[in-house]
Coordinates of C-alpha atoms in Angstrom, one line a residue:
M1 CA 23.3 38.2 -27.8
S2 CA 20.4 40.3 -26.5
K3 CA 22.7 43.3 -26.3
L4 CA 23.7 42.8 -29.9
F5 CA 20.0 42.7 -30.9
A6 CA 19.4 46.0 -29.1
V7 CA 22.4 47.6 -30.6
N8 CA 21.4 46.5 -34.1
A9 CA 17.9 47.8 -33.5
F10 CA 19.1 51.2 -32.5
R11 CA 21.4 51.3 -35.6
L12 CA 18.5 50.3 -37.8
C13 CA 16.3 53.1 -36.3
N14 CA 19.1 55.7 -37.0
E15 CA 19.3 54.5 -40.6
M16 CA 15.5 54.9 -40.9
K17 CA 15.7 58.5 -39.7
E18 CA 18.7 59.3 -42.0
K19 CA 16.7 58.0 -45.0
G20 CA 13.6 60.0 -43.9
V21 CA 11.5 57.0 -42.8
R22 CA 9.3 58.1 -39.9
P23 CA 9.1 55.5 -37.1
D24 CA 5.6 54.5 -36.1
L25 CA 4.2 53.0 -32.9
Q26 CA 5.1 49.4 -33.9
T27 CA 8.7 50.5 -34.5
Y28 CA 9.0 52.0 -31.1
S29 CA 7.3 49.0 -29.5
L30 CA 9.7 46.6 -31.1
L31 CA 12.6 48.7 -30.1
L32 CA 11.5 48.8 -26.5
R33 CA 11.0 45.0 -26.5
S34 CA 14.7 44.6 -27.4
L35 CA 15.6 46.2 -24.2
I36 CA 13.5 44.0 -21.9
W37 CA 16.0 41.2 -21.4
D38 CA 18.9 43.3 -20.0
A39 CA 16.5 45.9 -18.4
W40 CA 18.1 49.0 -20.0
V41 CA 16.0 51.5 -18.2
T42 CA 17.8 54.7 -19.2
E43 CA 17.8 53.7 -22.9
A44 CA 14.1 52.8 -22.6
F45 CA 13.0 56.2 -21.3
A46 CA 15.2 57.8 -24.0
V47 CA 13.3 55.8 -26.6
F48 CA 10.0 56.8 -25.0
E49 CA 10.9 60.5 -25.0
D50 CA 12.0 60.3 -28.6
M51 CA 8.7 58.7 -29.5
M52 CA 6.8 61.5 -27.7
A53 CA 8.9 64.1 -29.5
M54 CA 8.0 62.4 -32.8
G55 CA 4.3 62.8 -32.0
V56 CA 3.7 59.1 -31.8
R57 CA 1.0 58.4 -29.2
P58 CA 1.9 55.3 -27.0
D59 CA -0.7 52.6 -26.4
V60 CA -1.2 50.5 -23.3
G61 CA 1.0 47.7 -24.7
L62 CA 4.0 50.1 -25.0
Y63 CA 3.5 51.3 -21.4
N64 CA 3.4 47.7 -20.3
T65 CA 6.7 47.0 -22.1
L66 CA 8.2 50.0 -20.4
M67 CA 7.1 48.7 -17.0
R68 CA 8.7 45.3 -17.7
I69 CA 12.0 46.9 -18.5
C70 CA 11.8 48.6 -15.0
R71 CA 11.3 45.3 -13.3
L72 CA 14.6 45.5 -11.4
E73 CA 14.0 49.1 -10.2
D74 CA 12.1 50.3 -7.2
P75 CA 8.3 49.6 -7.6
L76 CA 7.7 53.3 -7.4
V77 CA 9.3 53.6 -10.9
S78 CA 6.5 51.3 -12.3
L79 CA 3.9 53.3 -10.4
S80 CA 5.3 56.5 -12.1
V81 CA 4.7 54.8 -15.4
M82 CA 1.1 54.3 -14.5
D83 CA 0.8 57.9 -13.6
M84 CA 2.2 58.7 -17.1
M85 CA -0.5 56.5 -18.5
K86 CA -3.3 58.4 -16.7
E87 CA -1.8 61.8 -17.8
N88 CA -1.9 60.6 -21.4
G89 CA -5.4 59.2 -21.1
V90 CA -4.4 55.6 -21.5
A91 CA -6.4 53.1 -19.4
P92 CA -4.4 50.2 -17.9
N93 CA -5.4 46.7 -18.9
A94 CA -5.2 43.3 -17.1
E95 CA -1.5 43.0 -18.2
T96 CA -0.6 46.3 -16.5
Y97 CA -2.0 45.2 -13.2
E98 CA -0.4 41.8 -13.5
I99 CA 3.0 43.3 -14.0
L100 CA 2.6 45.5 -10.9
I101 CA 1.3 42.6 -8.8
E102 CA 4.2 40.3 -9.8
R103 CA 6.6 43.1 -8.7
Y104 CA 5.0 43.1 -5.2
I105 CA 4.6 39.3 -5.1
A106 CA 8.4 39.1 -5.6
G107 CA 8.8 41.3 -2.5
N108 CA 6.1 39.4 -0.5
N109 CA 4.2 42.6 -0.1
L110 CA 0.7 41.2 0.2
E111 CA -1.0 44.5 1.2
R112 CA 0.1 46.3 -2.0
C113 CA -0.8 43.3 -4.1
M114 CA -4.3 43.4 -2.7
E115 CA -4.6 47.1 -3.4
I116 CA -3.7 46.6 -7.0
Y117 CA -6.0 43.5 -7.2
A118 CA -8.9 45.7 -6.0
Q119 CA -8.0 48.3 -8.6
A120 CA -8.1 45.7 -11.3
E121 CA -11.4 44.4 -10.1
S122 CA -12.9 47.9 -10.0
G123 CA -11.5 48.7 -13.5
Q124 CA -13.1 45.6 -15.0
A125 CA -9.7 44.2 -15.9
P126 CA -9.8 40.6 -14.5
L127 CA -6.4 39.1 -14.0
N128 CA -5.3 35.9 -15.6
V129 CA -5.3 32.6 -13.8
T130 CA -1.5 32.5 -13.3
T131 CA -1.3 35.8 -11.5
V132 CA -4.4 35.0 -9.4
E133 CA -2.8 31.7 -8.4
K134 CA 0.4 33.4 -7.4
L135 CA -1.5 36.0 -5.3
I136 CA -3.5 33.2 -3.6
V137 CA -0.4 31.3 -2.8
L138 CA 1.2 34.5 -1.4
A139 CA -1.8 35.0 0.9
A140 CA -1.8 31.4 2.0
E141 CA 1.9 31.3 2.7
S142 CA 1.7 34.7 4.6
G143 CA -0.7 33.2 7.1
Y144 CA -4.0 34.5 5.7
P145 CA -6.0 31.4 4.8
R146 CA -9.4 33.1 4.9
L147 CA -8.3 35.6 2.3
A148 CA -6.7 32.9 0.2
C149 CA -9.8 30.7 0.3
Q150 CA -12.2 33.6 -0.5
M151 CA -10.1 34.7 -3.5
A152 CA -10.0 31.1 -4.8
E153 CA -13.7 30.7 -4.4
H154 CA -14.4 34.1 -6.0
F155 CA -12.2 33.3 -9.0
E156 CA -13.7 29.9 -9.8
A157 CA -17.2 31.2 -9.3
R158 CA -16.8 33.7 -12.2
S159 CA -14.3 32.0 -14.4
V160 CA -14.5 29.0 -16.8
R161 CA -11.0 28.0 -15.7
S162 CA -10.2 26.3 -12.5
L163 CA -7.2 26.8 -10.2
N164 CA -4.6 24.1 -10.3
V165 CA -4.2 21.5 -7.6
T166 CA -1.1 23.1 -6.0
T167 CA -3.0 26.3 -5.3
W168 CA -5.8 24.5 -3.5
V169 CA -3.3 22.4 -1.6
K170 CA -1.5 25.5 -0.4
C171 CA -4.8 26.9 0.8
L172 CA -5.5 23.6 2.7
I173 CA -2.0 23.7 4.3
S174 CA -2.5 27.3 5.4
S175 CA -6.0 26.7 6.7
S176 CA -5.0 23.7 8.7
D177 CA -1.9 25.4 10.0
Q178 CA -4.0 28.3 11.3
L179 CA -6.8 25.9 12.5
Y180 CA -9.2 27.7 10.2
A181 CA -12.1 25.2 10.1
D182 CA -14.2 26.7 7.3
G183 CA -11.1 26.8 5.0
V184 CA -10.1 23.3 5.9
I185 CA -13.6 21.9 5.1
Q186 CA -13.7 23.9 1.8
C187 CA -10.2 22.9 0.6
W188 CA -10.5 19.3 1.8
E189 CA -13.7 18.8 -0.2
K190 CA -12.1 20.5 -3.2
V191 CA -8.8 18.6 -3.1
V192 CA -10.0 15.2 -2.0
D193 CA -13.5 14.9 -3.3
G194 CA -13.3 17.3 -6.3
L195 CA -9.8 16.8 -7.6
N196 CA -9.2 13.2 -6.4
V197 CA -5.9 14.1 -4.7
Q198 CA -4.7 12.2 -1.6
P199 CA -2.7 14.5 0.7
D200 CA 0.3 13.1 2.4
E201 CA 0.3 12.0 6.1
G202 CA 1.7 15.2 7.4
L203 CA -1.1 17.3 5.9
C204 CA -3.7 14.8 7.0
L205 CA -2.4 15.1 10.6
E206 CA -2.8 18.9 10.4
V207 CA -6.4 18.5 9.1
L208 CA -7.1 16.0 11.9
H209 CA -6.0 18.5 14.5
T210 CA -8.4 21.1 13.1
A211 CA -11.2 18.6 13.0
G212 CA -10.6 17.6 16.6
R213 CA -10.3 21.2 17.8
H214 CA -13.5 22.3 16.1
H215 CA -15.5 19.1 16.7
L216 CA -15.8 18.0 13.0
P217 CA -16.3 14.3 13.2
R218 CA -17.2 13.8 9.5
L219 CA -14.0 15.5 8.4
A220 CA -11.9 13.5 10.9
A221 CA -13.5 10.3 9.6
S222 CA -12.8 11.3 6.0
V223 CA -9.1 11.9 6.8
I224 CA -8.9 8.5 8.5
S225 CA -10.4 6.9 5.3
V226 CA -7.8 8.7 3.2
L227 CA -5.0 7.4 5.5
K228 CA -6.3 3.9 5.2
A229 CA -6.5 4.2 1.4
T230 CA -2.8 5.3 1.2
D231 CA -1.7 2.3 3.4
V232 CA -0.5 4.5 6.2
Q233 CA -0.1 2.5 9.4
L234 CA -2.6 4.1 11.8
K235 CA -1.3 5.2 15.2
E236 CA -2.9 6.5 18.4
Y237 CA -2.4 10.1 17.3
H238 CA -4.5 9.5 14.2
F239 CA -7.5 8.3 16.3
A240 CA -7.2 10.9 19.1
P241 CA -8.5 13.8 17.1
L242 CA -11.5 11.7 15.8
I243 CA -12.4 10.9 19.4
Q244 CA -12.0 14.5 20.4
A245 CA -14.3 15.6 17.5
L246 CA -17.0 13.0 18.4
C247 CA -17.0 13.9 22.1
G248 CA -17.1 17.6 21.2
E249 CA -20.3 16.9 19.3
G250 CA -21.7 14.8 22.2
L251 CA -21.5 11.6 20.1
L252 CA -20.2 9.6 23.1
E253 CA -21.3 6.2 21.8
E254 CA -19.5 6.7 18.5
A255 CA -16.5 7.9 20.4
A256 CA -16.5 4.8 22.6
M257 CA -16.8 2.6 19.5
S258 CA -13.8 4.4 18.0
V259 CA -11.8 3.4 21.0
N260 CA -12.7 -0.2 20.2
M261 CA -11.6 0.3 16.6
M262 CA -8.2 1.3 17.9
Q263 CA -8.0 -1.9 19.9
E264 CA -9.0 -3.9 16.9
S265 CA -6.3 -2.2 14.8
G266 CA -3.7 -3.2 17.4
I267 CA -3.4 0.3 18.9
E268 CA -3.5 0.6 22.6
P269 CA -5.4 3.7 23.7
T270 CA -3.9 5.7 26.6
L271 CA -5.5 8.1 29.1
Q272 CA -4.5 11.0 26.9
T273 CA -6.5 9.4 24.0
V274 CA -9.7 9.4 26.1
D275 CA -9.1 12.8 27.6
P276 CA -12.1 14.3 25.5
F277 CA -14.4 12.1 27.6
I278 CA -13.0 13.7 30.7
E279 CA -13.5 17.2 29.3
W280 CA -17.0 16.4 28.3
V281 CA -18.0 15.1 31.8
R282 CA -16.5 18.2 33.4
T283 CA -18.6 20.5 31.3
Q284 CA -21.9 18.7 31.8
H285 CA -24.2 19.0 34.9
D286 CA -24.8 15.2 35.0
G287 CA -21.9 14.1 33.0
I288 CA -21.0 11.1 35.1
D289 CA -24.5 9.6 34.9
S290 CA -24.8 10.4 31.2
L291 CA -21.6 8.8 30.2
W292 CA -22.2 5.7 32.4
A293 CA -25.7 5.4 30.7
V294 CA -24.0 5.4 27.3
L295 CA -21.5 2.7 28.4
D296 CA -24.3 0.7 29.9
H297 CA -26.3 1.0 26.6
I298 CA -23.4 -0.2 24.6
H299 CA -23.0 -3.2 26.9
S300 CA -26.8 -4.0 26.7
Q301 CA -26.4 -4.0 22.9
D302 CA -23.8 -6.7 23.2
G303 CA -21.1 -4.2 22.5
E304 CA -17.7 -4.1 24.2
V305 CA -16.7 -1.2 26.5
H306 CA -13.0 -0.5 26.6
I307 CA -11.6 -0.1 30.1
M308 CA -9.8 3.1 29.1
V309 CA -13.1 4.8 28.6
V310 CA -14.1 3.7 32.1
N311 CA -10.8 5.0 33.4
A312 CA -11.7 8.4 31.8
L313 CA -14.9 8.4 33.8
V314 CA -13.1 7.5 37.0
K315 CA -10.6 10.3 36.5
A316 CA -13.4 12.8 35.6
A317 CA -15.2 11.9 38.8
I318 CA -12.1 12.5 40.9
D319 CA -11.3 15.7 39.1
I320 CA -14.7 17.2 40.0
G321 CA -14.4 16.0 43.6
E322 CA -16.8 13.0 43.3
F323 CA -14.4 10.4 44.8
Q324 CA -17.2 8.3 46.1
R325 CA -18.7 8.2 42.6
A326 CA -15.3 7.1 41.3
I327 CA -15.2 4.2 43.8
G328 CA -18.8 3.3 42.8
I329 CA -17.8 3.1 39.2
F330 CA -14.9 0.9 40.1
Q331 CA -17.1 -1.4 42.0
A332 CA -19.7 -1.5 39.2
L333 CA -17.1 -2.7 36.6
P334 CA -18.4 -6.3 36.7
Q335 CA -21.7 -5.0 35.3
L336 CA -19.9 -4.1 32.1
E337 CA -18.0 -7.5 32.2
I338 CA -14.6 -5.8 32.2
S339 CA -11.7 -5.8 34.7
P340 CA -9.7 -2.8 36.0
D341 CA -6.3 -2.3 34.7
R342 CA -3.2 -0.5 36.0
T343 CA -4.5 2.9 35.0
T344 CA -7.7 2.4 36.9
F345 CA -5.8 1.8 40.1
E346 CA -3.4 4.6 39.5
E347 CA -6.3 7.1 39.1
L348 CA -8.0 5.9 42.2
L349 CA -4.7 6.3 44.1
V350 CA -4.7 9.9 43.0
G351 CA -8.0 10.3 44.8
C352 CA -6.5 8.6 47.9
V353 CA -3.6 11.0 47.8
L354 CA -5.9 14.0 47.7
L355 CA -7.9 12.7 50.6
R356 CA -4.9 11.3 52.4
H357 CA -6.8 8.0 52.6
R358 CA -4.0 5.5 53.3
E359 CA -6.2 2.6 54.2
L360 CA -8.1 2.7 51.0
G361 CA -4.9 2.9 49.1
D362 CA -3.6 -0.3 50.8
R363 CA -6.8 -2.1 49.8
L364 CA -6.5 -1.0 46.2
L365 CA -2.9 -2.3 46.2
D366 CA -4.1 -5.6 47.6
Q367 CA -6.6 -5.9 44.7
M368 CA -3.9 -5.1 42.2
K369 CA -1.9 -8.0 43.6
Q370 CA -4.9 -10.3 43.4
L371 CA -5.3 -9.4 39.8
K372 CA -1.6 -9.8 39.2
I373 CA -1.2 -6.3 37.9
A374 CA 2.5 -5.3 38.3
P375 CA 3.1 -1.8 39.6
Q376 CA 5.0 0.6 37.2
P377 CA 6.9 3.8 38.0
R378 CA 3.7 5.9 37.9
T379 CA 2.0 3.4 40.3
Y380 CA 5.0 3.6 42.8
Q381 CA 5.0 7.4 42.5
R382 CA 1.3 7.5 43.6
L383 CA 2.0 5.0 46.5
I384 CA 5.0 7.0 47.7
E385 CA 3.0 10.3 47.5
L386 CA 0.2 8.6 49.5
C387 CA 2.6 7.4 52.2
L388 CA 4.1 10.9 52.5
T389 CA 0.7 12.3 53.3
Q390 CA 0.8 10.4 56.7
D391 CA 2.6 11.3 59.9
T392 CA 4.4 8.0 59.7
Y393 CA 5.9 7.7 56.3
E394 CA 8.4 4.8 56.6
D395 CA 6.6 2.9 53.8
A396 CA 7.6 5.6 51.3
F397 CA 11.2 4.4 51.6
Y398 CA 10.1 0.8 51.3
Y399 CA 8.3 1.5 48.0
L400 CA 11.3 3.5 46.8
E401 CA 13.6 0.6 47.4
E402 CA 11.2 -1.9 45.8
M403 CA 11.0 0.4 42.8
K404 CA 14.8 0.5 42.4
S405 CA 15.1 -3.2 43.0
Q406 CA 13.0 -3.8 39.9
G407 CA 15.3 -1.7 37.8
M408 CA 13.1 1.4 37.7
V409 CA 14.5 4.9 37.9
P410 CA 12.3 6.9 40.3
P411 CA 11.0 10.2 38.8
V412 CA 12.5 13.4 40.1
E413 CA 9.1 14.3 41.6
V414 CA 9.4 11.4 44.0
Y415 CA 12.8 12.6 45.3
H416 CA 11.5 16.1 45.6
A417 CA 8.6 15.0 47.7
I418 CA 10.7 12.8 50.0
V419 CA 13.3 15.5 50.5
R420 CA 10.7 18.0 51.5
K421 CA 9.0 15.6 53.9
C422 CA 12.2 14.7 55.6
V423 CA 13.3 18.3 55.9
E424 CA 10.0 19.3 57.4
N425 CA 10.3 16.5 60.0
G426 CA 14.0 16.9 60.8
D427 CA 14.8 13.6 59.2
T428 CA 18.4 13.4 58.0
R429 CA 17.6 10.8 55.4
Y430 CA 16.9 13.7 53.1
K431 CA 20.7 13.6 52.5
V432 CA 20.5 10.1 51.1
A433 CA 17.7 11.1 48.8
V434 CA 19.7 14.1 47.6
D435 CA 22.7 11.8 46.9
E436 CA 20.5 9.4 44.9
M437 CA 19.1 12.3 42.9
Q438 CA 22.6 13.3 41.9
E439 CA 23.4 9.6 41.0
C440 CA 20.4 9.7 38.7
E441 CA 21.8 13.0 37.2
Y442 CA 18.8 15.0 38.5
E443 CA 19.6 18.6 39.2
L444 CA 18.6 20.3 42.5
S445 CA 16.5 23.3 41.8
D446 CA 17.3 26.6 43.6
D447 CA 14.0 26.4 45.4
L448 CA 14.8 22.9 46.8
K449 CA 18.3 24.0 47.8
Y450 CA 16.8 26.9 49.7
F451 CA 14.2 24.7 51.3
I452 CA 17.0 22.2 52.5
Q453 CA 19.0 25.1 53.9
Y454 CA 16.3 27.1 55.7
G455 CA 13.4 24.7 56.0
T456 CA 11.1 27.1 54.3
E457 CA 10.2 28.1 50.7
S458 CA 12.3 30.8 49.1
G459 CA 9.1 32.6 48.1
A460 CA 6.2 33.8 50.2
Q461 CA 4.2 30.7 49.5
K462 CA 5.1 27.0 49.2
P463 CA 4.8 25.8 45.7
R464 CA 2.0 23.3 45.3
T465 CA 2.0 20.0 43.4
H466 CA -0.1 19.5 40.3
L467 CA -2.6 17.4 42.3
E468 CA -2.8 20.1 45.0
N469 CA -3.5 22.8 42.5
E470 CA -6.2 20.7 40.9
W471 CA -7.8 20.0 44.3
L472 CA -7.6 23.7 45.4
A473 CA -9.2 24.7 42.1
L474 CA -12.0 22.3 42.7
L475 CA -12.5 23.7 46.3
A476 CA -12.6 27.2 44.8
K477 CA -15.3 26.2 42.4
R478 CA -17.3 24.7 45.3
K479 CA -16.9 27.8 47.4
E480 CA -18.0 29.9 44.4
A481 CA -21.1 27.8 44.0
E482 CA -21.9 28.0 47.7
A483 CA -21.4 31.7 47.7
T484 CA -23.6 32.0 44.6
A485 CA -26.3 29.9 46.3
A486 CA -26.1 32.0 49.5
A487 CA -26.3 35.2 47.5
Q488 CA -29.3 33.8 45.7
V489 CA -31.0 33.1 49.0
E490 CA -30.3 36.6 50.2
T491 CA -31.6 38.1 47.0
D492 CA -34.8 36.0 47.2
E493 CA -35.3 37.2 50.8
L494 CA -34.8 40.8 49.7
L495 CA -37.3 40.4 46.9
R496 CA -39.8 39.0 49.3
N497 CA -39.5 42.1 51.5
I498 CA -39.8 44.5 48.6
V499 CA -42.2 42.5 46.3
P500 CA -44.1 40.0 48.4
T501 CA -45.5 36.9 46.7
E502 CA -49.2 36.4 46.1
S503 CA -49.6 34.0 49.0
E504 CA -47.7 36.4 51.3
R505 CA -50.0 39.3 50.2
Q506 CA -53.1 37.2 50.9
A507 CA -51.7 36.2 54.4
A508 CA -51.0 39.8 55.1
S509 CA -54.4 41.0 54.0
E510 CA -56.4 38.5 56.1
P511 CA -55.8 40.2 59.5
K512 CA -56.7 43.6 57.9
A513 CA -59.9 42.2 56.5
A514 CA -60.8 40.6 59.9
A515 CA -60.1 43.9 61.7
A516 CA -62.3 45.8 59.2
A517 CA -65.2 43.3 59.7
S518 CA -65.1 43.5 63.4
S519 CA -65.2 47.3 63.3

């Protein structure tokens, strides 16, 4: 149908010329518009040349129509039309820039879009809201949330119109995906507080991750409120970023109370949930004492302290090499009117493994039995690791058999440790352990095969366990601190020799004064 219209239009123009009717600008403009639908580029330029030959001066609207006809051609064709405009002294308007920008948006060419956008701004030709929204969405989806948010803010600051909800949501998605805190705060306030929109759970989780990473407890609390309002069943992974944000801001009491909120909501916190407490203690000079003071204050105010927060304190003490402090915290649990749980004992057993303290490990196991806390696979793993630190390691096999008798599948790390210990001691029972590994469908690594065959590691150095790596890192920090302190002493001594203190100068001057007086 469109082709028929174009053909009729050309026929009508021929009749006009035959009858001596001179076409004007409106005639040529309507003729070009009939060519837009099917993008007849060759015919369009022919009409344009005929118009110029007839001495009709094109306006900006006609150039824009010509650019729309060239929409399927290379963008350079549209740019050549702009060059023609400049040669004929016709200034582009907002529609001209919008046509060009839409061409590059279709090709996801954000850089060229921004160049044209800058030209439109400098030419005092502000784009319409639809084009701006498309450009903002392209920036957001291309992974440039800062640019998208700045453009959105700039547009709404100078325009009476507002961007639609979808555009702001796209900016929020991009900002949270890139963990861009300023953009998340800006877009969350706009979407939730300003536009009264409740994001879905997936987007809320992304925002929570940003809030936790950048220590934004107010934002995290707002997201939790939105989730509650949308009847989302809260889980551990919803509260974890909130606790991370609170600990990052040093709001330990509020973080501890959030753990209690989880318990009240029927959510059991894990050691991973309270890991932000551990990180906070590691970064503070007196972190152990400070966190204990917070917990003691909560208890003095008739508040409840969750055992998992204490477990975090115990683990933090062990991580920084304060095992005696960890035992002290364990012994002080009655002061908080709480009892240790399985995680408490497992973390203390980690310290026993690091120190090869079998006797203490046995006492901890006896207390577990008194409290009727049943060991789990992780508990047995720590006990086996502790037994393997000793010269006599028969109990490692006892705990392995006890573990299997209760229907538990030993972790592959347990078998690796047993095999290595047996091979090191010429104990042929490593073959039994290897057979059991294969029964459990565990694969023997190349390094373990090499160790079994040659009794040494395949590399120049024996691979260390995770616990050994942590302990060696701790020792390295201690050595570094000792070296720094020693260097400081040497520096102070050197300074004294070069620049003596006031008391040293007075002491040195007294003999000289006495000698002068006697002379």
